[in-house]
Coordinates of C-alpha atoms in Angstrom, one line a residue:
Chain A
V1 CA 108.6 2.0 -26.7
N2 CA 109.4 1.5 -30.4
R3 CA 109.3 3.7 -33.4
R4 CA 105.8 2.8 -34.5
A5 CA 104.4 3.6 -31.1
W6 CA 106.0 7.1 -31.2
V7 CA 104.6 7.7 -34.7
L8 CA 101.1 6.7 -33.6
F9 CA 101.4 8.7 -30.4
L10 CA 102.5 11.9 -32.3
A11 CA 99.6 11.4 -34.8
F12 CA 97.2 11.0 -31.8
A13 CA 98.6 14.2 -30.1
V14 CA 98.3 16.2 -33.3
L15 CA 94.8 15.0 -33.9
L16 CA 93.8 16.1 -30.4
A17 CA 95.5 19.4 -30.9
L18 CA 93.7 20.1 -34.2
A19 CA 90.4 18.6 -33.1
P20 CA 88.9 22.0 -31.9
L21 CA 89.3 23.4 -35.4
A22 CA 86.6 21.1 -36.6
A23 CA 84.5 21.1 -33.5
D24 CA 81.3 23.1 -32.7
R25 CA 80.7 24.4 -29.2
Y26 CA 79.0 21.2 -28.0
T27 CA 81.7 18.9 -29.4
L28 CA 84.4 21.1 -27.8
S29 CA 82.8 20.8 -24.4
V30 CA 82.6 17.0 -24.8
L31 CA 86.3 16.9 -25.9
T32 CA 87.2 19.1 -22.9
T33 CA 85.4 16.7 -20.5
L34 CA 87.0 13.7 -22.2
V35 CA 90.6 15.1 -21.8
W36 CA 89.8 16.1 -18.2
F37 CA 88.8 12.5 -17.3
A38 CA 91.9 11.3 -19.2
Y39 CA 93.9 13.5 -16.9
L40 CA 92.1 12.5 -13.7
G41 CA 92.3 8.9 -14.6
Q42 CA 96.1 9.1 -14.8
S43 CA 96.2 10.5 -11.3
W44 CA 94.3 7.5 -10.0
N45 CA 96.5 5.2 -12.1
V46 CA 99.5 6.3 -10.1
M47 CA 98.0 5.0 -6.9
M48 CA 96.2 1.9 -8.2
G49 CA 98.1 1.0 -11.4
F50 CA 101.6 1.7 -10.1
A51 CA 101.5 1.1 -6.4
G52 CA 98.5 -1.2 -6.2
L53 CA 96.5 1.0 -3.7
L54 CA 92.8 1.0 -4.4
S55 CA 91.3 4.4 -3.9
L56 CA 87.5 4.6 -4.3
G57 CA 87.3 8.1 -3.0
H58 CA 89.4 10.0 -5.5
A59 CA 86.8 12.7 -5.8
L60 CA 88.0 13.9 -2.4
Y61 CA 91.3 15.2 -3.8
V62 CA 89.8 16.7 -6.9
G63 CA 87.2 18.4 -4.8
L64 CA 89.7 19.7 -2.3
G65 CA 91.9 21.1 -5.1
A66 CA 88.8 22.7 -6.7
Y67 CA 87.6 24.3 -3.4
A68 CA 91.0 25.4 -2.3
S69 CA 91.8 27.3 -5.5
A70 CA 88.3 28.7 -5.8
A71 CA 88.3 29.9 -2.1
L72 CA 91.7 31.6 -2.6
F73 CA 90.3 33.3 -5.8
V74 CA 86.9 34.4 -4.5
H75 CA 87.9 35.3 -0.9
F76 CA 91.5 36.6 -1.3
G77 CA 91.8 37.4 -4.9
I78 CA 94.6 35.0 -5.4
G79 CA 94.7 33.7 -9.0
P80 CA 94.8 30.0 -10.0
W81 CA 98.4 30.0 -11.0
A82 CA 99.4 30.7 -7.5
G83 CA 96.4 28.9 -6.0
L84 CA 97.2 25.6 -7.7
W85 CA 100.3 25.1 -5.5
V86 CA 98.1 25.5 -2.4
A87 CA 95.5 23.2 -3.9
M88 CA 98.1 20.5 -4.7
A89 CA 99.6 20.9 -1.2
V90 CA 96.3 20.7 0.5
A91 CA 95.2 17.6 -1.4
G92 CA 98.7 16.0 -1.2
A93 CA 98.7 16.5 2.5
A94 CA 95.1 15.1 2.8
G95 CA 96.2 12.1 0.8
G96 CA 99.4 11.7 2.8
F97 CA 97.4 11.9 6.0
I98 CA 94.9 9.3 5.0
G99 CA 97.7 7.1 3.8
F100 CA 99.6 7.7 7.0
L101 CA 96.6 6.7 9.1
G102 CA 95.7 3.7 7.0
F103 CA 99.2 2.2 6.5
R104 CA 100.3 2.9 10.0
F105 CA 97.4 0.8 11.3
G106 CA 97.9 -1.9 8.7
V107 CA 94.6 -1.1 6.8
R108 CA 94.9 -2.7 3.3
G109 CA 93.0 -3.7 0.3
V110 CA 89.2 -3.3 0.5
H111 CA 89.5 -1.9 3.9
F112 CA 91.8 0.9 2.7
A113 CA 89.4 1.5 -0.2
L114 CA 86.6 1.9 2.2
L115 CA 88.7 4.3 4.3
T116 CA 89.1 6.5 1.2
I117 CA 85.3 6.4 0.5
A118 CA 84.6 7.3 4.1
F119 CA 86.8 10.4 4.0
A120 CA 85.3 11.5 0.7
E121 CA 81.8 11.0 2.1
V122 CA 82.7 12.9 5.3
A123 CA 84.0 15.7 3.2
R124 CA 80.9 15.7 1.0
I125 CA 78.6 16.0 4.0
A126 CA 80.9 18.5 5.9
F127 CA 81.2 20.8 2.8
D128 CA 77.4 20.8 2.6
H129 CA 77.5 22.6 5.9
I130 CA 80.4 25.1 5.4
G131 CA 78.7 28.4 4.7
W132 CA 82.0 30.2 3.9
L133 CA 82.3 27.9 0.8
G134 CA 78.6 28.1 -0.2
G135 CA 77.5 25.0 1.5
S136 CA 75.0 22.8 -0.3
A137 CA 73.8 25.8 -2.3
G138 CA 77.0 25.8 -4.3
F139 CA 80.2 27.9 -4.5
F140 CA 80.4 30.2 -7.6
L141 CA 83.3 31.9 -9.2
P142 CA 82.5 35.3 -10.7
V143 CA 81.9 35.3 -14.4
A144 CA 84.8 37.1 -16.1
P145 CA 84.2 40.6 -17.4
R146 CA 87.0 40.0 -19.9
M147 CA 89.4 37.2 -20.9
S148 CA 92.5 36.9 -18.7
L149 CA 95.1 34.2 -18.7
P150 CA 96.5 35.0 -15.2
D151 CA 93.0 34.5 -13.8
L152 CA 92.3 31.6 -16.1
R153 CA 89.3 33.4 -17.5
L154 CA 89.4 31.9 -21.0
P155 CA 87.1 31.1 -23.9
P156 CA 86.2 27.4 -24.2
I157 CA 88.9 26.6 -26.7
G158 CA 91.5 28.1 -24.2
F159 CA 90.4 25.7 -21.5
Y160 CA 90.6 22.8 -23.9
Y161 CA 94.3 23.6 -24.6
V162 CA 95.0 24.0 -20.9
I163 CA 93.6 20.6 -20.0
L164 CA 95.2 19.0 -23.1
V165 CA 98.6 20.3 -22.0
L166 CA 98.0 19.1 -18.4
M167 CA 96.9 15.7 -19.7
L168 CA 100.0 15.2 -21.9
G169 CA 102.1 16.5 -19.0
A170 CA 100.6 13.9 -16.7
L171 CA 101.4 11.3 -19.3
A172 CA 105.1 12.4 -19.4
L173 CA 105.1 12.5 -15.6
S174 CA 103.6 9.0 -15.4
R175 CA 106.2 7.7 -17.8
W176 CA 109.0 9.3 -15.9
L177 CA 107.7 8.1 -12.5
L178 CA 107.3 4.5 -13.9
H179 CA 111.0 4.5 -14.8
S180 CA 112.2 6.2 -11.6
R181 CA 113.6 4.5 -8.5
L182 CA 110.3 5.3 -6.8
G183 CA 108.3 3.8 -9.7
Y184 CA 110.3 0.5 -9.5
R185 CA 109.6 0.4 -5.8
W186 CA 105.9 0.9 -6.4
L187 CA 105.8 -2.0 -8.9
A188 CA 107.7 -4.2 -6.6
I189 CA 105.2 -3.5 -3.8
R190 CA 102.3 -3.9 -6.1
E191 CA 103.4 -7.3 -7.3
N192 CA 104.5 -8.7 -3.9
A193 CA 104.6 -6.4 -0.8
D194 CA 106.3 -9.0 1.4
A195 CA 109.0 -9.7 -1.1
A196 CA 109.5 -5.9 -1.6
A197 CA 109.9 -5.4 2.1
A198 CA 112.3 -8.3 2.3
V199 CA 114.7 -6.6 -0.2
G200 CA 114.7 -3.5 1.9
I201 CA 112.0 -1.3 0.4
D202 CA 110.3 1.0 2.9
L203 CA 106.7 0.1 2.1
F204 CA 105.3 2.8 4.3
S205 CA 107.0 5.8 2.8
A206 CA 106.7 4.5 -0.8
R207 CA 102.9 4.0 -0.3
I208 CA 102.5 7.4 1.3
A209 CA 104.4 9.0 -1.6
A210 CA 102.0 7.2 -4.1
V211 CA 98.9 8.6 -2.4
A212 CA 100.4 12.1 -2.0
V213 CA 101.6 12.3 -5.7
S214 CA 98.3 10.9 -6.9
A215 CA 96.3 13.3 -4.7
A216 CA 98.3 16.3 -5.8
M217 CA 97.8 15.4 -9.5
A218 CA 94.1 15.0 -8.9
A219 CA 93.9 18.4 -7.2
L220 CA 95.3 20.1 -10.3
G221 CA 92.4 18.6 -12.2
G222 CA 90.2 20.1 -9.5
V223 CA 91.7 23.6 -10.0
F224 CA 90.8 23.2 -13.7
Q225 CA 87.3 22.1 -12.8
A226 CA 86.7 25.1 -10.6
F227 CA 87.7 27.6 -13.2
Y228 CA 86.2 25.8 -16.2
F229 CA 82.8 25.1 -14.7
N230 CA 82.7 28.2 -12.4
S231 CA 80.5 26.4 -9.9
L232 CA 81.1 23.8 -7.3
F233 CA 78.6 21.7 -5.4
P234 CA 79.6 19.2 -2.6
E235 CA 77.0 16.7 -3.9
Q236 CA 78.9 16.6 -7.2
A237 CA 82.4 17.4 -6.3
F238 CA 82.8 14.8 -3.6
A239 CA 80.2 12.3 -4.7
M240 CA 80.9 8.6 -4.9
G241 CA 79.7 8.9 -8.5
R242 CA 82.5 11.3 -9.4
S243 CA 85.0 8.9 -7.9
I244 CA 83.6 6.2 -10.1
E245 CA 83.7 8.4 -13.2
I246 CA 87.4 8.9 -12.5
I247 CA 88.1 5.2 -12.0
L248 CA 86.1 3.7 -14.9
P249 CA 88.3 4.9 -17.8
V250 CA 91.4 3.5 -16.2
I251 CA 90.0 0.1 -15.6
I252 CA 88.4 0.0 -19.1
G253 CA 91.6 1.3 -20.7
G254 CA 94.0 -0.8 -18.7
I255 CA 95.1 -0.4 -15.1
G256 CA 98.9 0.3 -14.7
T257 CA 99.5 1.0 -18.4
L258 CA 100.5 4.5 -19.5
F259 CA 98.0 5.0 -22.3
G260 CA 95.1 3.0 -20.8
P261 CA 93.6 5.9 -18.8
I262 CA 93.6 8.0 -22.0
L263 CA 92.1 5.3 -24.2
G264 CA 89.5 4.6 -21.5
A265 CA 88.3 8.2 -21.6
L266 CA 88.3 8.1 -25.4
I267 CA 86.0 5.1 -25.2
L268 CA 83.7 6.0 -22.3
T269 CA 83.0 9.7 -22.9
P270 CA 81.9 9.3 -26.5
L271 CA 80.0 6.1 -25.4
G272 CA 78.0 8.2 -22.9
E273 CA 77.3 11.0 -25.3
G274 CA 76.6 8.6 -28.2
L275 CA 74.0 6.7 -26.0
T276 CA 72.3 10.0 -25.1
W277 CA 72.2 10.9 -28.8
A278 CA 71.0 7.5 -30.0
I279 CA 68.2 7.3 -27.4
G280 CA 67.1 10.8 -28.3
A281 CA 67.2 10.0 -32.0
L282 CA 65.1 6.8 -31.4
G283 CA 62.6 8.8 -29.4
L284 CA 63.0 6.5 -26.4
D285 CA 62.5 9.0 -23.6
L286 CA 62.8 6.4 -20.8
P287 CA 64.7 7.5 -17.7
G288 CA 67.3 4.9 -16.9
L289 CA 67.6 3.4 -20.3
K290 CA 71.0 5.1 -21.1
Q291 CA 72.5 4.0 -17.8
F292 CA 71.1 0.5 -18.2
V293 CA 72.9 0.1 -21.6
Y294 CA 76.0 1.8 -20.2
G295 CA 76.1 -0.8 -17.3
G296 CA 75.7 -3.6 -19.8
V297 CA 78.6 -2.3 -21.9
L298 CA 80.8 -2.0 -18.8
V299 CA 80.1 -5.6 -17.8
A300 CA 80.8 -6.8 -21.4
I301 CA 84.1 -5.0 -21.6
I302 CA 85.3 -6.1 -18.1
V303 CA 84.3 -9.7 -18.8
Y304 CA 85.8 -10.0 -22.3
L305 CA 88.8 -7.7 -21.8
P306 CA 89.5 -7.9 -18.0
N307 CA 92.9 -6.4 -18.4
G308 CA 91.5 -3.4 -20.3
V309 CA 91.3 -2.5 -23.9
W310 CA 94.7 -1.0 -24.3
P311 CA 96.8 -4.2 -23.8
W312 CA 94.6 -5.8 -26.4
L313 CA 94.8 -2.9 -28.8
A314 CA 98.5 -2.5 -28.3
A315 CA 99.0 -6.1 -29.2
K316 CA 96.9 -5.7 -32.3
L317 CA 98.9 -2.6 -33.3
G318 CA 102.1 -4.5 -32.7
I319 CA 103.5 -2.0 -30.2
S320 CA 104.5 -2.3 -26.6
Q321 CA 101.8 -1.3 -24.2
G322 CA 104.0 0.9 -22.0
G323 CA 103.9 0.0 -18.4
E324 CA 103.0 -3.4 -17.2
G325 CA 99.3 -3.8 -16.5
G326 CA 98.2 -4.7 -13.0
R327 CA 96.3 -7.8 -12.2
Chain B
M1 CA 64.2 16.4 27.0
D2 CA 63.3 13.5 29.2
M3 CA 64.9 10.1 29.6
A4 CA 62.0 8.2 28.0
T5 CA 62.5 10.1 24.7
H6 CA 66.1 9.1 24.6
L7 CA 65.4 5.5 25.5
N8 CA 62.8 5.5 22.7
I9 CA 65.2 6.7 20.1
V10 CA 67.9 4.2 21.1
A11 CA 65.3 1.4 21.2
S12 CA 63.9 2.2 17.7
G13 CA 67.5 2.5 16.5
L14 CA 68.3 -0.9 17.8
L15 CA 65.2 -2.4 16.1
T16 CA 66.1 -0.8 12.8
G17 CA 69.7 -1.9 13.4
L18 CA 68.5 -5.6 13.6
V19 CA 67.2 -5.3 10.0
Y20 CA 70.4 -3.5 8.9
G21 CA 72.4 -6.2 10.6
L22 CA 70.6 -8.9 8.7
A23 CA 71.2 -7.1 5.4
A24 CA 74.9 -6.8 6.3
L25 CA 75.1 -10.5 7.1
G26 CA 74.3 -11.3 3.5
L27 CA 77.2 -9.1 2.4
S28 CA 79.5 -10.5 5.1
V29 CA 78.8 -14.1 4.0
I30 CA 79.7 -13.3 0.4
F31 CA 82.7 -11.2 1.3
G32 CA 84.0 -13.8 3.8
V33 CA 83.5 -16.9 1.5
V34 CA 83.6 -15.9 -2.1
R35 CA 86.0 -13.0 -1.4
V36 CA 84.2 -10.8 -4.0
V37 CA 83.5 -7.2 -3.2
N38 CA 79.8 -7.2 -3.8
F39 CA 79.1 -3.5 -4.6
A40 CA 75.6 -4.4 -5.8
H41 CA 74.4 -5.6 -2.4
G42 CA 72.2 -2.6 -1.8
E43 CA 70.8 -3.0 -5.3
V44 CA 69.8 -6.6 -4.5
M45 CA 68.2 -5.3 -1.3
V46 CA 66.1 -2.8 -3.3
I47 CA 65.0 -5.6 -5.6
G48 CA 63.8 -7.3 -2.5
M49 CA 62.0 -4.1 -1.5
Y50 CA 60.2 -3.9 -4.8
G51 CA 59.3 -7.5 -4.6
A52 CA 57.6 -6.8 -1.3
V53 CA 55.9 -3.7 -2.7
V54 CA 54.6 -5.6 -5.7
A55 CA 53.4 -8.6 -3.6
F56 CA 51.6 -6.1 -1.3
G57 CA 50.1 -4.1 -4.2
L58 CA 48.9 -7.1 -6.2
L59 CA 48.1 -9.7 -3.6
G60 CA 47.8 -7.7 -0.4
L61 CA 50.6 -9.9 1.0
D62 CA 52.2 -8.6 4.2
P63 CA 55.9 -7.8 3.6
I64 CA 56.9 -10.2 6.4
L65 CA 55.1 -13.1 4.6
A66 CA 56.5 -11.9 1.3
A67 CA 60.0 -11.9 2.6
P68 CA 60.7 -15.7 2.4
I69 CA 59.2 -15.8 -1.2
V70 CA 61.4 -12.8 -2.3
A71 CA 64.4 -14.4 -0.6
A72 CA 63.8 -17.7 -2.5
V73 CA 63.6 -15.9 -5.9
L74 CA 66.7 -13.8 -5.1
F75 CA 68.5 -17.0 -4.0
G76 CA 68.0 -18.3 -7.6
G77 CA 69.1 -15.0 -9.1
G78 CA 72.3 -14.8 -7.0
W79 CA 73.1 -18.4 -7.7
V80 CA 72.9 -17.9 -11.4
L81 CA 74.8 -14.6 -11.3
Q82 CA 77.7 -16.2 -9.4
R83 CA 77.7 -19.2 -11.8
V84 CA 77.7 -17.3 -15.1
L85 CA 79.4 -14.0 -14.3
I86 CA 81.1 -13.5 -11.0
N87 CA 82.9 -16.9 -10.6
R88 CA 85.5 -15.9 -13.2
F89 CA 86.3 -12.8 -11.3
V90 CA 87.1 -14.5 -8.0
E91 CA 90.9 -14.4 -8.7
Y92 CA 90.9 -10.9 -10.1
S93 CA 91.9 -7.7 -8.2
E94 CA 89.4 -5.8 -6.2
A95 CA 89.4 -3.0 -8.7
K96 CA 88.1 -5.3 -11.4
Q97 CA 85.5 -6.9 -9.2
F98 CA 84.4 -3.4 -8.2
I99 CA 83.8 -2.5 -11.8
L100 CA 82.0 -5.7 -12.6
M101 CA 79.7 -5.3 -9.6
L102 CA 79.3 -1.7 -10.4
G103 CA 78.1 -2.6 -13.9
V104 CA 75.7 -5.1 -12.4
A105 CA 74.5 -2.5 -9.9
T106 CA 74.0 0.1 -12.7
I107 CA 71.9 -2.4 -14.7
V108 CA 69.8 -3.4 -11.7
V109 CA 69.1 0.2 -10.5
N110 CA 68.2 1.5 -14.0
A111 CA 66.0 -1.6 -14.8
L112 CA 64.1 -0.8 -11.6
L113 CA 63.9 2.9 -12.6
M114 CA 62.5 2.0 -16.0
I115 CA 60.0 -0.4 -14.5
F116 CA 58.8 1.5 -11.4
G117 CA 59.8 5.1 -12.1
P118 CA 61.7 7.4 -9.7
D119 CA 58.9 8.0 -7.2
A120 CA 58.8 6.5 -3.7
R121 CA 56.4 3.6 -3.3
G122 CA 55.1 2.6 0.1
V123 CA 53.4 -0.4 1.8
M124 CA 50.5 0.6 3.9
V125 CA 49.8 -2.4 6.2
D126 CA 46.8 -2.1 8.5
Y127 CA 49.0 -2.0 11.7
A128 CA 51.2 0.8 10.2
L129 CA 50.2 3.3 12.8
D130 CA 49.9 0.9 15.8
T131 CA 52.3 1.3 18.8
Y132 CA 53.1 -0.9 21.7
E133 CA 53.8 0.5 25.2
I134 CA 56.5 -1.5 26.9
G135 CA 57.4 0.1 30.3
P136 CA 58.6 3.7 29.4
L137 CA 58.9 2.8 25.8
L138 CA 56.5 3.5 23.0
L139 CA 57.5 1.4 20.0
D140 CA 56.1 1.2 16.4
A141 CA 54.4 -2.1 15.7
V142 CA 56.0 -2.2 12.2
R143 CA 59.5 -1.8 13.7
L144 CA 58.9 -4.5 16.3
Y145 CA 57.6 -7.0 13.7
A146 CA 60.4 -6.2 11.3
A147 CA 63.0 -6.7 14.0
A148 CA 61.4 -9.9 15.2
A149 CA 61.4 -11.3 11.6
A150 CA 65.0 -10.2 11.2
I151 CA 66.0 -12.0 14.5
L152 CA 64.3 -15.2 13.2
A153 CA 66.1 -15.0 9.9
T154 CA 69.4 -14.3 11.6
L155 CA 69.0 -17.3 14.0
A156 CA 68.1 -19.5 11.0
L157 CA 71.3 -18.4 9.2
F158 CA 73.5 -18.9 12.3
A159 CA 72.0 -22.4 12.8
F160 CA 72.6 -23.2 9.1
F161 CA 76.3 -22.3 9.3
R162 CA 76.7 -23.9 12.7
F163 CA 75.0 -27.2 12.3
S164 CA 74.2 -28.2 8.7
R165 CA 76.8 -30.1 6.7
T166 CA 76.5 -27.6 3.8
G167 CA 77.0 -24.7 6.2
K168 CA 80.1 -26.3 7.7
A169 CA 81.4 -27.0 4.2
I170 CA 81.0 -23.3 3.3
R171 CA 82.8 -22.3 6.5
A172 CA 85.6 -24.7 5.6
C173 CA 85.7 -22.9 2.2
A174 CA 86.0 -19.5 3.9
D175 CA 88.8 -20.7 6.2
N176 CA 90.9 -22.4 3.6
P177 CA 89.8 -22.6 0.0
L178 CA 92.7 -24.7 -1.1
G179 CA 92.3 -27.1 1.8
A180 CA 88.6 -27.3 1.1
R181 CA 89.3 -28.2 -2.5
V182 CA 91.9 -30.8 -1.5
I183 CA 89.4 -32.7 0.7
G184 CA 87.0 -32.8 -2.3
L185 CA 84.6 -30.0 -1.7
N186 CA 83.0 -28.5 -4.8
I187 CA 84.2 -25.0 -4.4
D188 CA 82.4 -23.4 -7.4
G189 CA 79.2 -25.0 -6.3
L190 CA 79.6 -23.8 -2.7
Y191 CA 80.5 -20.3 -4.0
A192 CA 77.3 -20.2 -6.0
L193 CA 75.3 -21.4 -3.0
T194 CA 76.9 -18.8 -0.8
F195 CA 76.3 -16.0 -3.2
G196 CA 72.7 -17.1 -3.5
I197 CA 72.4 -17.1 0.3
G198 CA 73.8 -13.6 0.4
T199 CA 71.4 -12.2 -2.1
A200 CA 68.5 -14.1 -0.5
V201 CA 69.3 -12.6 2.9
A202 CA 69.6 -9.1 1.3
G203 CA 66.2 -9.7 -0.3
F204 CA 64.7 -10.8 3.0
A205 CA 66.0 -7.7 4.8
G206 CA 64.8 -5.5 1.9
S207 CA 61.3 -6.9 2.2
L208 CA 61.3 -6.0 5.9
M209 CA 62.7 -2.6 5.2
T210 CA 59.5 -1.7 3.2
L211 CA 57.7 -1.6 6.6
L212 CA 60.1 1.1 7.8
V213 CA 60.8 3.3 4.7
D214 CA 59.3 4.0 1.2
T215 CA 61.1 2.4 -1.7
R216 CA 63.0 4.3 -4.4
P217 CA 65.6 3.0 -6.9
A218 CA 68.0 5.7 -5.9
M219 CA 68.4 4.5 -2.4
A220 CA 70.2 1.3 -3.6
S221 CA 73.8 2.7 -3.4
D222 CA 73.2 4.2 0.0
Y223 CA 72.2 0.7 1.2
T224 CA 75.3 -0.8 -0.4
M225 CA 77.5 1.7 1.5
L226 CA 75.5 1.1 4.7
S227 CA 76.1 -2.6 4.4
F228 CA 79.8 -2.2 3.8
V229 CA 80.2 0.2 6.7
I230 CA 78.4 -2.3 9.0
V231 CA 80.4 -5.3 7.8
I232 CA 83.7 -3.5 8.2
I233 CA 82.8 -2.2 11.7
G234 CA 81.7 -5.6 12.8
G235 CA 84.6 -7.4 11.3
L236 CA 85.0 -9.0 7.9
G237 CA 83.6 -12.5 7.8
S238 CA 82.3 -12.4 11.4
L239 CA 78.5 -13.0 11.5
P240 CA 78.0 -11.8 15.1
G241 CA 80.1 -8.8 14.1
A242 CA 77.8 -7.9 11.3
L243 CA 74.9 -8.0 13.7
L244 CA 76.7 -5.9 16.2
G245 CA 77.7 -3.4 13.5
G246 CA 74.1 -3.2 12.4
L247 CA 72.9 -2.4 15.9
L248 CA 75.6 0.2 16.3
I249 CA 74.8 1.9 13.1
G250 CA 71.1 1.7 13.7
V251 CA 71.5 3.5 17.0
T252 CA 74.1 6.0 15.6
E253 CA 71.7 7.0 12.8
A254 CA 68.7 7.3 15.1
V255 CA 70.5 9.4 17.7
A256 CA 72.4 11.6 15.1
G257 CA 69.2 12.1 13.1
F258 CA 67.4 13.2 16.2
L259 CA 70.0 15.4 17.9
L260 CA 71.4 17.0 14.8
E261 CA 70.1 17.5 11.3
P262 CA 68.9 14.3 9.6
S263 CA 71.3 15.2 6.7
L264 CA 74.2 14.7 9.1
K265 CA 73.2 11.2 10.2
S266 CA 75.4 9.3 7.7
L267 CA 78.3 11.5 8.5
F268 CA 78.4 9.9 11.9
S269 CA 78.2 6.4 10.5
Y270 CA 81.3 7.2 8.4
L271 CA 83.1 8.7 11.4
V272 CA 82.4 5.5 13.4
L273 CA 83.8 3.6 10.4
I274 CA 87.0 5.7 10.3
V275 CA 87.6 5.3 14.0
V276 CA 87.0 1.5 13.9
L277 CA 89.3 1.1 10.8
L278 CA 92.1 3.1 12.6
V279 CA 91.8 1.6 16.0
R280 CA 90.8 -2.0 15.1
P281 CA 91.2 -2.5 11.3
Q282 CA 90.0 -6.1 11.6
G283 CA 86.6 -4.8 13.0
L284 CA 85.1 -5.1 16.4
L285 CA 84.7 -8.9 16.3
G286 CA 86.9 -9.8 13.4
R287 CA 90.0 -11.9 13.5
R288 CA 93.4 -10.7 12.3
S289 CA 94.2 -12.4 9.0

């Protein structure tokens, strides 16, 4: 990464840090969602972008993290700072278990992706019927009588800075992982698993590690979700649609690149909000129109920039993209 | 509960399963030959359903008679889609194919939503409430007719792949794309043909489904997942496997929906999928690659 990239990145980070000063309540909530998806996308990127493992059920890990930390808080009075370790352990173990089952039996590619969907769907339907966690009626965290950092009961701007720190932390972690021994193993496996195995890389353990790390990262995003939104519904938390929302920014931004997931969220969240605004302003109150246009934009981006927007933009800016993009 | 009730549930599950199996065949053909993850399959099916609903509403045409017409139109649609859009994604990773097809699916579902609205639309044929008594069984006429039409379409499809020159060429393509190119087959043309066949089959199955359920745009993604579950259970690229998977899921849904809460029925389909993936990742009738 060269000097120009660092300057641009610092400017970007400062801009994000200062953004709430100029934002009203609505804009702040959009920004918080944006940064949250930038964070979650990075967790998915570890699995798909680095290790080449397609997960289409990533909502599972986010949801497990959210429910684990919320259950500890509501039923046992254990705050999120302690709960997050449990949440990450639960999701990491779930990811490791699914990986273990899948890789042990040689389930790959689309088959593995469907396995991840199947587990997420099973969780969605099962959580609908777990009364202890609210079932399909939803699980609610008590509204805070007063602000408290230990219980993560913060004003909206506080949550924004929490997720911003997490998002930048995930970026640092991704960068470190990519240049670690494990990261190089992942890239080797992603590019050519047979060749990687031939030079002595243990595919099984490296792949399990990728799923577990990715799941634990996602779970931390789930903890944030639980305490920021204060309510959890299985139909949202584990939905296929949530998994898609997590994946989209990464693919649009650039799979396997460090900045791609963040750029993707920067494009897609404002796109969604902008479409809502534009359709409202034009007085076109037609259900489906927004999603129709959104789908068209998705197809256009993936057709014209199949490697994502970041590799293209990085080349335009004359900086290295950071991380080699996947196919 | 008596034996006859149980038999009835299994039998109607099998009949529905035949239609599911036909829909899944379309996905299996695309998956096996073009190697593209068609995450818009259920959406195509729902286009077929609306085709049948419109044909019935405007012309009073029976969904079984509308099915071939709907299939013909969707064949054209699928052929064009493969030619102009999907063909360039054949070599890309599954994640990118997924996003492309997801974009297509989003466009289709929301176009249907804008045209037809979110409410359910049904087809009320005059034999809708008829039943046939066969031994201890009491079967809905609509389910029997839909299943019979699905069997005919399935046999036609099997015959096409088994006996026709084009069908054999497509199978050659599936077995070895490079080899097929070497012996002079027009791969891109065959891919477009295959994708068209896949969407036509989905449309045919969709038309038949209107006899069994009401049509809503929102059901599309459920049908996509259902088709995937069936294809993976049966074995990727195996046509008899897709049929077997359809029957299995049809019965699983019918039994689970009856014995437990209806909201739990898809849970069992996914559990069957998980078990099959773990015990026999290539599917019940699939070959190891």
